[in-house]
C-alpha atoms as an extended CHARMM CRD file, in Angstrom:
* protein
*
       220  EXT
         1         1  UNK       CA             51.2610000000      -41.1080000000       22.3460000000  PROA      1               0.0000000000
         2         2  UNK       CA             48.8910000000      -43.8970000000       23.1720000000  PROA      2               0.0000000000
         3         3  UNK       CA             45.3050000000      -44.0930000000       21.9340000000  PROA      3               0.0000000000
         4         4  UNK       CA             43.9700000000      -43.7200000000       25.5170000000  PROA      4               0.0000000000
         5         5  UNK       CA             45.8590000000      -40.4860000000       26.0720000000  PROA      5               0.0000000000
         6         6  UNK       CA             44.7760000000      -39.1690000000       22.7050000000  PROA      6               0.0000000000
         7         7  UNK       CA             41.1150000000      -39.8520000000       23.6020000000  PROA      7               0.0000000000
         8         8  UNK       CA             41.6260000000      -38.0750000000       26.9220000000  PROA      8               0.0000000000
         9         9  UNK       CA             42.8230000000      -34.9890000000       25.1540000000  PROA      9               0.0000000000
        10        10  UNK       CA             39.9500000000      -35.0490000000       22.6770000000  PROA      10              0.0000000000
        11        11  UNK       CA             37.3430000000      -35.4270000000       25.4110000000  PROA      11              0.0000000000
        12        12  UNK       CA             38.5100000000      -32.2580000000       27.2170000000  PROA      12              0.0000000000
        13        13  UNK       CA             36.4290000000      -29.3910000000       25.7780000000  PROA      13              0.0000000000
        14        14  UNK       CA             38.1240000000      -26.0760000000       25.2440000000  PROA      14              0.0000000000
        15        15  UNK       CA             36.7550000000      -23.4020000000       27.5520000000  PROA      15              0.0000000000
        16        16  UNK       CA             34.4750000000      -20.9180000000       25.8280000000  PROA      16              0.0000000000
        17        17  UNK       CA             35.1700000000      -17.2160000000       26.1400000000  PROA      17              0.0000000000
        18        18  UNK       CA             33.3730000000      -15.7650000000       29.1060000000  PROA      18              0.0000000000
        19        19  UNK       CA             32.0260000000      -19.0580000000       30.4990000000  PROA      19              0.0000000000
        20        20  UNK       CA             33.9850000000      -18.7390000000       33.7760000000  PROA      20              0.0000000000
        21        21  UNK       CA             36.1000000000      -21.9010000000       33.2990000000  PROA      21              0.0000000000
        22        22  UNK       CA             39.7740000000      -21.1320000000       34.1030000000  PROA      22              0.0000000000
        23        23  UNK       CA             42.2270000000      -21.8920000000       31.3390000000  PROA      23              0.0000000000
        24        24  UNK       CA             45.1820000000      -24.1780000000       32.0720000000  PROA      24              0.0000000000
        25        25  UNK       CA             48.5440000000      -22.3770000000       32.5010000000  PROA      25              0.0000000000
        26        26  UNK       CA             52.0100000000      -23.8970000000       32.7460000000  PROA      26              0.0000000000
        27        27  UNK       CA             52.8140000000      -21.9790000000       35.9410000000  PROA      27              0.0000000000
        28        28  UNK       CA             52.0020000000      -23.5610000000       39.3070000000  PROA      28              0.0000000000
        29        29  UNK       CA             51.1360000000      -20.2820000000       41.0150000000  PROA      29              0.0000000000
        30        30  UNK       CA             47.4610000000      -19.5050000000       40.5770000000  PROA      30              0.0000000000
        31        31  UNK       CA             46.6140000000      -16.0320000000       39.4860000000  PROA      31              0.0000000000
        32        32  UNK       CA             45.4510000000      -13.7120000000       42.2260000000  PROA      32              0.0000000000
        33        33  UNK       CA             41.6710000000      -13.4190000000       42.2350000000  PROA      33              0.0000000000
        34        34  UNK       CA             40.3600000000      -10.2250000000       40.7980000000  PROA      34              0.0000000000
        35        35  UNK       CA             37.0760000000       -8.7980000000       41.9630000000  PROA      35              0.0000000000
        36        36  UNK       CA             34.6210000000       -8.8960000000       39.0830000000  PROA      36              0.0000000000
        37        37  UNK       CA             33.3770000000       -5.5070000000       37.8720000000  PROA      37              0.0000000000
        38        38  UNK       CA             29.9620000000       -4.4700000000       39.0300000000  PROA      38              0.0000000000
        39        39  UNK       CA             27.4460000000       -5.2810000000       36.3350000000  PROA      39              0.0000000000
        40        40  UNK       CA             25.7120000000       -2.3240000000       34.7470000000  PROA      40              0.0000000000
        41        41  UNK       CA             22.0950000000       -1.9410000000       35.6440000000  PROA      41              0.0000000000
        42        42  UNK       CA             19.9430000000       -3.4690000000       32.9010000000  PROA      42              0.0000000000
        43        43  UNK       CA             17.9450000000       -1.0150000000       30.8480000000  PROA      43              0.0000000000
        44        44  UNK       CA             14.6060000000       -2.1690000000       29.5880000000  PROA      44              0.0000000000
        45        45  UNK       CA             14.3280000000       -1.5960000000       25.8350000000  PROA      45              0.0000000000
        46        46  UNK       CA             11.6040000000        0.7870000000       24.7810000000  PROA      46              0.0000000000
        47        47  UNK       CA              8.6630000000       -1.1160000000       23.4200000000  PROA      47              0.0000000000
        48        48  UNK       CA              5.6580000000        0.2920000000       21.5580000000  PROA      48              0.0000000000
        49        49  UNK       CA              2.4140000000       -0.0880000000       23.4710000000  PROA      49              0.0000000000
        50        50  UNK       CA              0.7860000000       -3.4090000000       22.6460000000  PROA      50              0.0000000000
        51        51  UNK       CA             -2.5050000000       -1.6930000000       21.9960000000  PROA      51              0.0000000000
        52        52  UNK       CA             -1.0000000000        0.4930000000       19.2570000000  PROA      52              0.0000000000
        53        53  UNK       CA              0.3760000000       -2.4960000000       17.3720000000  PROA      53              0.0000000000
        54        54  UNK       CA             -2.8920000000       -4.3530000000       17.6640000000  PROA      54              0.0000000000
        55        55  UNK       CA             -4.8450000000       -1.3850000000       16.4710000000  PROA      55              0.0000000000
        56        56  UNK       CA             -2.5060000000       -0.9280000000       13.4850000000  PROA      56              0.0000000000
        57        57  UNK       CA             -2.9690000000       -4.5180000000       12.3780000000  PROA      57              0.0000000000
        58        58  UNK       CA             -6.6810000000       -4.5500000000       12.9750000000  PROA      58              0.0000000000
        59        59  UNK       CA             -7.3820000000       -1.2690000000       11.2220000000  PROA      59              0.0000000000
        60        60  UNK       CA             -5.7440000000       -2.4280000000        7.9590000000  PROA      60              0.0000000000
        61        61  UNK       CA             -8.4580000000       -4.9940000000        7.2690000000  PROA      61              0.0000000000
        62        62  UNK       CA            -11.2440000000       -2.4430000000        7.7740000000  PROA      62              0.0000000000
        63        63  UNK       CA             -9.6960000000        0.3290000000        5.7170000000  PROA      63              0.0000000000
        64        64  UNK       CA            -11.1930000000       -0.6450000000        2.3120000000  PROA      64              0.0000000000
        65        65  UNK       CA            -14.6440000000       -0.9870000000        3.9190000000  PROA      65              0.0000000000
        66        66  UNK       CA            -14.7360000000        2.3840000000        5.6950000000  PROA      66              0.0000000000
        67        67  UNK       CA            -13.0080000000        4.5170000000        3.0770000000  PROA      67              0.0000000000
        68        68  UNK       CA            -16.2090000000        5.3330000000        1.1510000000  PROA      68              0.0000000000
        69        69  UNK       CA            -18.0370000000        6.4600000000        4.2540000000  PROA      69              0.0000000000
        70        70  UNK       CA            -15.0520000000        8.5670000000        5.3490000000  PROA      70              0.0000000000
        71        71  UNK       CA            -14.8100000000       10.3090000000        1.9790000000  PROA      71              0.0000000000
        72        72  UNK       CA            -18.5260000000       11.0020000000        1.9360000000  PROA      72              0.0000000000
        73        73  UNK       CA            -18.4260000000       12.4350000000        5.4510000000  PROA      73              0.0000000000
        74        74  UNK       CA            -15.5300000000       14.7590000000        4.6180000000  PROA      74              0.0000000000
        75        75  UNK       CA            -17.2340000000       15.9800000000        1.4740000000  PROA      75              0.0000000000
        76        76  UNK       CA            -20.4190000000       16.6090000000        3.4100000000  PROA      76              0.0000000000
        77        77  UNK       CA            -18.5920000000       18.8470000000        5.8750000000  PROA      77              0.0000000000
        78        78  UNK       CA            -16.7390000000       20.7540000000        3.1460000000  PROA      78              0.0000000000
        79        79  UNK       CA            -19.9010000000       21.2900000000        1.1330000000  PROA      79              0.0000000000
        80        80  UNK       CA            -21.8630000000       22.4330000000        4.1710000000  PROA      80              0.0000000000
        81        81  UNK       CA            -19.1700000000       24.9410000000        5.2130000000  PROA      81              0.0000000000
        82        82  UNK       CA            -18.9660000000       26.3380000000        1.6940000000  PROA      82              0.0000000000
        83        83  UNK       CA            -22.7310000000       26.6920000000        1.5000000000  PROA      83              0.0000000000
        84        84  UNK       CA            -22.8470000000       28.9170000000        4.5910000000  PROA      84              0.0000000000
        85        85  UNK       CA            -19.9520000000       31.1880000000        3.6600000000  PROA      85              0.0000000000
        86        86  UNK       CA            -21.2590000000       34.5870000000        2.4990000000  PROA      86              0.0000000000
        87        87  UNK       CA            -20.8740000000       35.0250000000       -1.2330000000  PROA      87              0.0000000000
        88        88  UNK       CA            -19.6530000000       31.4640000000       -1.8120000000  PROA      88              0.0000000000
        89        89  UNK       CA            -20.6750000000       29.8190000000       -5.0710000000  PROA      89              0.0000000000
        90        90  UNK       CA            -21.2120000000       26.0940000000       -4.7000000000  PROA      90              0.0000000000
        91        91  UNK       CA            -21.3500000000       24.0310000000       -7.8940000000  PROA      91              0.0000000000
        92        92  UNK       CA            -21.0300000000       20.7230000000       -6.0340000000  PROA      92              0.0000000000
        93        93  UNK       CA            -24.2400000000       20.4350000000       -4.0330000000  PROA      93              0.0000000000
        94        94  UNK       CA            -23.7250000000       16.8580000000       -2.8470000000  PROA      94              0.0000000000
        95        95  UNK       CA            -24.8950000000       16.7370000000        0.7870000000  PROA      95              0.0000000000
        96        96  UNK       CA            -26.0590000000       20.3700000000        0.5360000000  PROA      96              0.0000000000
        97        97  UNK       CA            -29.1180000000       19.6020000000       -1.5660000000  PROA      97              0.0000000000
        98        98  UNK       CA            -30.1460000000       16.6290000000        0.5330000000  PROA      98              0.0000000000
        99        99  UNK       CA            -33.1900000000       15.6970000000       -1.5470000000  PROA      99              0.0000000000
       100       100  UNK       CA            -31.2310000000       15.5590000000       -4.8160000000  PROA      100             0.0000000000
       101       101  UNK       CA            -28.3330000000       13.7750000000       -3.1100000000  PROA      101             0.0000000000
       102       102  UNK       CA            -30.7030000000       11.1190000000       -1.8150000000  PROA      102             0.0000000000
       103       103  UNK       CA            -32.3050000000       10.7290000000       -5.2600000000  PROA      103             0.0000000000
       104       104  UNK       CA            -29.0570000000       10.2510000000       -7.1780000000  PROA      104             0.0000000000
       105       105  UNK       CA            -27.6370000000        7.9380000000       -4.5100000000  PROA      105             0.0000000000
       106       106  UNK       CA            -30.7040000000        5.7060000000       -4.6900000000  PROA      106             0.0000000000
       107       107  UNK       CA            -30.5720000000        5.7100000000       -8.5140000000  PROA      107             0.0000000000
       108       108  UNK       CA            -26.9200000000        4.6340000000       -8.4150000000  PROA      108             0.0000000000
       109       109  UNK       CA            -27.6700000000        1.8810000000       -5.8880000000  PROA      109             0.0000000000
       110       110  UNK       CA            -30.4540000000        0.4600000000       -8.0870000000  PROA      110             0.0000000000
       111       111  UNK       CA            -28.1530000000        0.6020000000      -11.1250000000  PROA      111             0.0000000000
       112       112  UNK       CA            -25.3530000000       -1.2450000000       -9.3180000000  PROA      112             0.0000000000
       113       113  UNK       CA            -27.6750000000       -3.9850000000       -8.0860000000  PROA      113             0.0000000000
       114       114  UNK       CA            -29.2960000000       -4.3650000000      -11.5170000000  PROA      114             0.0000000000
       115       115  UNK       CA            -26.0800000000       -4.3830000000      -13.5260000000  PROA      115             0.0000000000
       116       116  UNK       CA            -24.1630000000       -6.7710000000      -11.2560000000  PROA      116             0.0000000000
       117       117  UNK       CA            -26.9540000000       -9.1560000000      -10.3440000000  PROA      117             0.0000000000
       118       118  UNK       CA            -28.5170000000      -11.4400000000      -12.9610000000  PROA      118             0.0000000000
       119       119  UNK       CA            -29.8810000000      -14.9460000000      -13.4080000000  PROA      119             0.0000000000
       120       120  UNK       CA            -29.2310000000      -17.0960000000      -16.4740000000  PROA      120             0.0000000000
       121       121  UNK       CA            -32.8970000000      -18.1990000000      -16.3870000000  PROA      121             0.0000000000
       122       122  UNK       CA            -34.1590000000      -14.6070000000      -16.7020000000  PROA      122             0.0000000000
       123       123  UNK       CA            -31.2030000000      -13.1230000000      -18.5460000000  PROA      123             0.0000000000
       124       124  UNK       CA            -33.2750000000      -11.3590000000      -21.2360000000  PROA      124             0.0000000000
       125       125  UNK       CA            -35.4910000000       -9.6120000000      -18.6800000000  PROA      125             0.0000000000
       126       126  UNK       CA            -32.4380000000       -8.7180000000      -16.5670000000  PROA      126             0.0000000000
       127       127  UNK       CA            -30.6440000000       -7.1940000000      -19.5400000000  PROA      127             0.0000000000
       128       128  UNK       CA            -33.8040000000       -5.3060000000      -20.4850000000  PROA      128             0.0000000000
       129       129  UNK       CA            -33.8410000000       -3.6450000000      -17.0470000000  PROA      129             0.0000000000
       130       130  UNK       CA            -30.1660000000       -2.7590000000      -17.3970000000  PROA      130             0.0000000000
       131       131  UNK       CA            -30.7370000000       -1.0370000000      -20.7440000000  PROA      131             0.0000000000
       132       132  UNK       CA            -33.3060000000        1.2850000000      -19.1770000000  PROA      132             0.0000000000
       133       133  UNK       CA            -30.6880000000        2.6260000000      -16.7470000000  PROA      133             0.0000000000
       134       134  UNK       CA            -27.9710000000        3.6060000000      -19.2530000000  PROA      134             0.0000000000
       135       135  UNK       CA            -27.1660000000        6.7350000000      -21.2280000000  PROA      135             0.0000000000
       136       136  UNK       CA            -27.1730000000        6.2570000000      -25.0380000000  PROA      136             0.0000000000
       137       137  UNK       CA            -23.3560000000        6.0610000000      -25.1560000000  PROA      137             0.0000000000
       138       138  UNK       CA            -23.1920000000        3.5480000000      -22.3220000000  PROA      138             0.0000000000
       139       139  UNK       CA            -26.0450000000        1.5340000000      -23.8410000000  PROA      139             0.0000000000
       140       140  UNK       CA            -24.0970000000        1.1780000000      -27.0670000000  PROA      140             0.0000000000
       141       141  UNK       CA            -21.1210000000       -0.2240000000      -25.1560000000  PROA      141             0.0000000000
       142       142  UNK       CA            -23.3520000000       -2.6170000000      -23.2400000000  PROA      142             0.0000000000
       143       143  UNK       CA            -25.0180000000       -3.9660000000      -26.3760000000  PROA      143             0.0000000000
       144       144  UNK       CA            -21.6310000000       -4.6120000000      -27.9830000000  PROA      144             0.0000000000
       145       145  UNK       CA            -20.8410000000       -7.2910000000      -25.3660000000  PROA      145             0.0000000000
       146       146  UNK       CA            -24.3250000000       -8.3800000000      -24.2310000000  PROA      146             0.0000000000
       147       147  UNK       CA            -24.5120000000      -11.4710000000      -26.4500000000  PROA      147             0.0000000000
       148       148  UNK       CA            -21.1620000000      -12.7990000000      -25.2400000000  PROA      148             0.0000000000
       149       149  UNK       CA            -22.1270000000      -12.2120000000      -21.6030000000  PROA      149             0.0000000000
       150       150  UNK       CA            -25.5150000000      -13.8480000000      -22.1140000000  PROA      150             0.0000000000
       151       151  UNK       CA            -24.0360000000      -16.9600000000      -23.7480000000  PROA      151             0.0000000000
       152       152  UNK       CA            -21.4480000000      -17.3590000000      -20.9800000000  PROA      152             0.0000000000
       153       153  UNK       CA            -24.1140000000      -16.9790000000      -18.2760000000  PROA      153             0.0000000000
       154       154  UNK       CA            -26.3790000000      -19.5890000000      -19.8820000000  PROA      154             0.0000000000
       155       155  UNK       CA            -23.5520000000      -22.0580000000      -20.6050000000  PROA      155             0.0000000000
       156       156  UNK       CA            -22.3310000000      -21.9320000000      -16.9990000000  PROA      156             0.0000000000
       157       157  UNK       CA            -25.8180000000      -21.4730000000      -15.4750000000  PROA      157             0.0000000000
       158       158  UNK       CA            -24.5590000000      -18.4730000000      -13.5720000000  PROA      158             0.0000000000
       159       159  UNK       CA            -26.5580000000      -16.5650000000      -10.9800000000  PROA      159             0.0000000000
       160       160  UNK       CA            -25.0090000000      -13.4980000000       -9.3420000000  PROA      160             0.0000000000
       161       161  UNK       CA            -26.1350000000      -11.5010000000       -6.3380000000  PROA      161             0.0000000000
       162       162  UNK       CA            -24.7940000000       -8.1420000000       -5.2310000000  PROA      162             0.0000000000
       163       163  UNK       CA            -24.8720000000       -6.3780000000       -1.8920000000  PROA      163             0.0000000000
       164       164  UNK       CA            -24.1430000000       -2.6430000000       -1.7400000000  PROA      164             0.0000000000
       165       165  UNK       CA            -22.4140000000       -2.2770000000        1.6120000000  PROA      165             0.0000000000
       166       166  UNK       CA            -21.5590000000        1.4380000000        1.4770000000  PROA      166             0.0000000000
       167       167  UNK       CA            -22.5870000000        4.1910000000       -0.9300000000  PROA      167             0.0000000000
       168       168  UNK       CA            -22.4610000000        7.9820000000       -1.0250000000  PROA      168             0.0000000000
       169       169  UNK       CA            -22.5140000000       10.8500000000       -3.5190000000  PROA      169             0.0000000000
       170       170  UNK       CA            -19.1950000000       12.6630000000       -3.8400000000  PROA      170             0.0000000000
       171       171  UNK       CA            -20.1070000000       15.1820000000       -6.5720000000  PROA      171             0.0000000000
       172       172  UNK       CA            -23.4400000000       16.5850000000       -7.7030000000  PROA      172             0.0000000000
       173       173  UNK       CA            -24.5990000000       19.4490000000       -9.8810000000  PROA      173             0.0000000000
       174       174  UNK       CA            -27.6580000000       20.0650000000      -12.0310000000  PROA      174             0.0000000000
       175       175  UNK       CA            -26.9540000000       17.3740000000      -14.6280000000  PROA      175             0.0000000000
       176       176  UNK       CA            -24.0350000000       15.2340000000      -13.4550000000  PROA      176             0.0000000000
       177       177  UNK       CA            -23.0910000000       13.2560000000      -10.3790000000  PROA      177             0.0000000000
       178       178  UNK       CA            -20.4580000000       10.8670000000       -9.0770000000  PROA      178             0.0000000000
       179       179  UNK       CA            -21.2520000000        8.2060000000       -6.5120000000  PROA      179             0.0000000000
       180       180  UNK       CA            -18.7170000000        6.0470000000       -4.6560000000  PROA      180             0.0000000000
       181       181  UNK       CA            -19.7600000000        2.6030000000       -3.4860000000  PROA      181             0.0000000000
       182       182  UNK       CA            -18.3490000000       -0.5680000000       -1.9640000000  PROA      182             0.0000000000
       183       183  UNK       CA            -20.0030000000       -3.8010000000       -3.0900000000  PROA      183             0.0000000000
       184       184  UNK       CA            -19.8090000000       -7.5500000000       -2.5670000000  PROA      184             0.0000000000
       185       185  UNK       CA            -20.7850000000       -9.8640000000       -5.4490000000  PROA      185             0.0000000000
       186       186  UNK       CA            -21.3520000000      -13.6040000000       -5.0000000000  PROA      186             0.0000000000
       187       187  UNK       CA            -21.9420000000      -16.1130000000       -7.7850000000  PROA      187             0.0000000000
       188       188  UNK       CA            -23.1430000000      -19.6670000000       -8.2930000000  PROA      188             0.0000000000
       189       189  UNK       CA            -22.5510000000      -21.8150000000      -11.3570000000  PROA      189             0.0000000000
       190       190  UNK       CA            -24.8330000000      -24.7680000000      -12.0470000000  PROA      190             0.0000000000
       191       191  UNK       CA            -26.0220000000      -24.5260000000       -8.4610000000  PROA      191             0.0000000000
       192       192  UNK       CA            -22.5200000000      -24.6170000000       -6.9760000000  PROA      192             0.0000000000
       193       193  UNK       CA            -21.1450000000      -21.6380000000       -5.0780000000  PROA      193             0.0000000000
       194       194  UNK       CA            -18.2930000000      -20.0100000000       -6.9810000000  PROA      194             0.0000000000
       195       195  UNK       CA            -17.1820000000      -17.6040000000       -4.2660000000  PROA      195             0.0000000000
       196       196  UNK       CA            -17.5250000000      -13.8660000000       -3.8650000000  PROA      196             0.0000000000
       197       197  UNK       CA            -15.5630000000      -10.7050000000       -4.5350000000  PROA      197             0.0000000000
       198       198  UNK       CA            -15.6490000000       -7.2450000000       -2.9810000000  PROA      198             0.0000000000
       199       199  UNK       CA            -14.6400000000       -4.0320000000       -4.7240000000  PROA      199             0.0000000000
       200       200  UNK       CA            -14.9800000000       -0.2580000000       -4.5340000000  PROA      200             0.0000000000
       201       201  UNK       CA            -16.8680000000        1.2920000000       -7.4570000000  PROA      201             0.0000000000
       202       202  UNK       CA            -17.1910000000        4.7070000000       -9.0420000000  PROA      202             0.0000000000
       203       203  UNK       CA            -20.5250000000        5.4160000000      -10.7370000000  PROA      203             0.0000000000
       204       204  UNK       CA            -20.9290000000        8.4700000000      -12.9600000000  PROA      204             0.0000000000
       205       205  UNK       CA            -24.4970000000        9.5890000000      -13.5610000000  PROA      205             0.0000000000
       206       206  UNK       CA            -26.1530000000       12.0160000000      -15.9860000000  PROA      206             0.0000000000
       207       207  UNK       CA            -29.6180000000       13.4840000000      -15.6670000000  PROA      207             0.0000000000
       208       208  UNK       CA            -31.8440000000       13.1000000000      -18.7330000000  PROA      208             0.0000000000
       209       209  UNK       CA            -35.5420000000       13.9760000000      -18.8260000000  PROA      209             0.0000000000
       210       210  UNK       CA            -35.6460000000       14.0770000000      -15.0410000000  PROA      210             0.0000000000
       211       211  UNK       CA            -34.0080000000       10.6430000000      -14.5900000000  PROA      211             0.0000000000
       212       212  UNK       CA            -30.5140000000        9.7950000000      -13.4110000000  PROA      212             0.0000000000
       213       213  UNK       CA            -28.8130000000        7.3830000000      -15.8600000000  PROA      213             0.0000000000
       214       214  UNK       CA            -25.4630000000        5.6320000000      -15.7060000000  PROA      214             0.0000000000
       215       215  UNK       CA            -22.8090000000        7.0590000000      -18.0160000000  PROA      215             0.0000000000
       216       216  UNK       CA            -19.9350000000        5.0630000000      -16.5130000000  PROA      216             0.0000000000
       217       217  UNK       CA            -19.4190000000        2.4170000000      -13.8660000000  PROA      217             0.0000000000
       218       218  UNK       CA            -15.9970000000        1.0460000000      -13.0310000000  PROA      218             0.0000000000
       219       219  UNK       CA            -13.7480000000       -0.2440000000      -10.2850000000  PROA      219             0.0000000000
       220       220  UNK       CA            -11.9180000000        2.4250000000       -8.3280000000  PROA      220             0.0000000000
């Protein structure tokens, strides 16, 4: 076999299955044409509505922000229904006793803003205000770490600011309360923005001498 003939054979591509190119056969008689089968009617695949997918993606980003308000609203309805049932005893009066609910919610908001927002230039005054908002047990815990926090704030010239975006009482009786909140804290160090962080909080309050004090505050 010569090189030219070998190249000719290599340059002829093999027909792919289903591409309509007839294969070479040794017989001279061509095969009788066969009518192609009628193609089946195409069926459009079921697709979820575009709006549903968009709403699913969009709602995920808002979920942490709206969860506190949703919980508070549900608790308000439950408490109100229980209050109007004959013979029902309601120990949780959050959203039933509106005046007390408003008072403890405001006390928790002030505590959150005071405890999460401070300035290295006024750190002693800031810590003094924090101490006035704590129960004796919580005050002892605060004092055990106050010096370390103060030194770090002064060394880094830290200033923090807090914004309470959502807040609502979820439990309330004569002497104790729980308040759920969602906050955003931003910080600067030596005059340079250090970023911000958002988090849901749980604040537990106890009433002492007519004042609501913080017994616990933590991330949810």
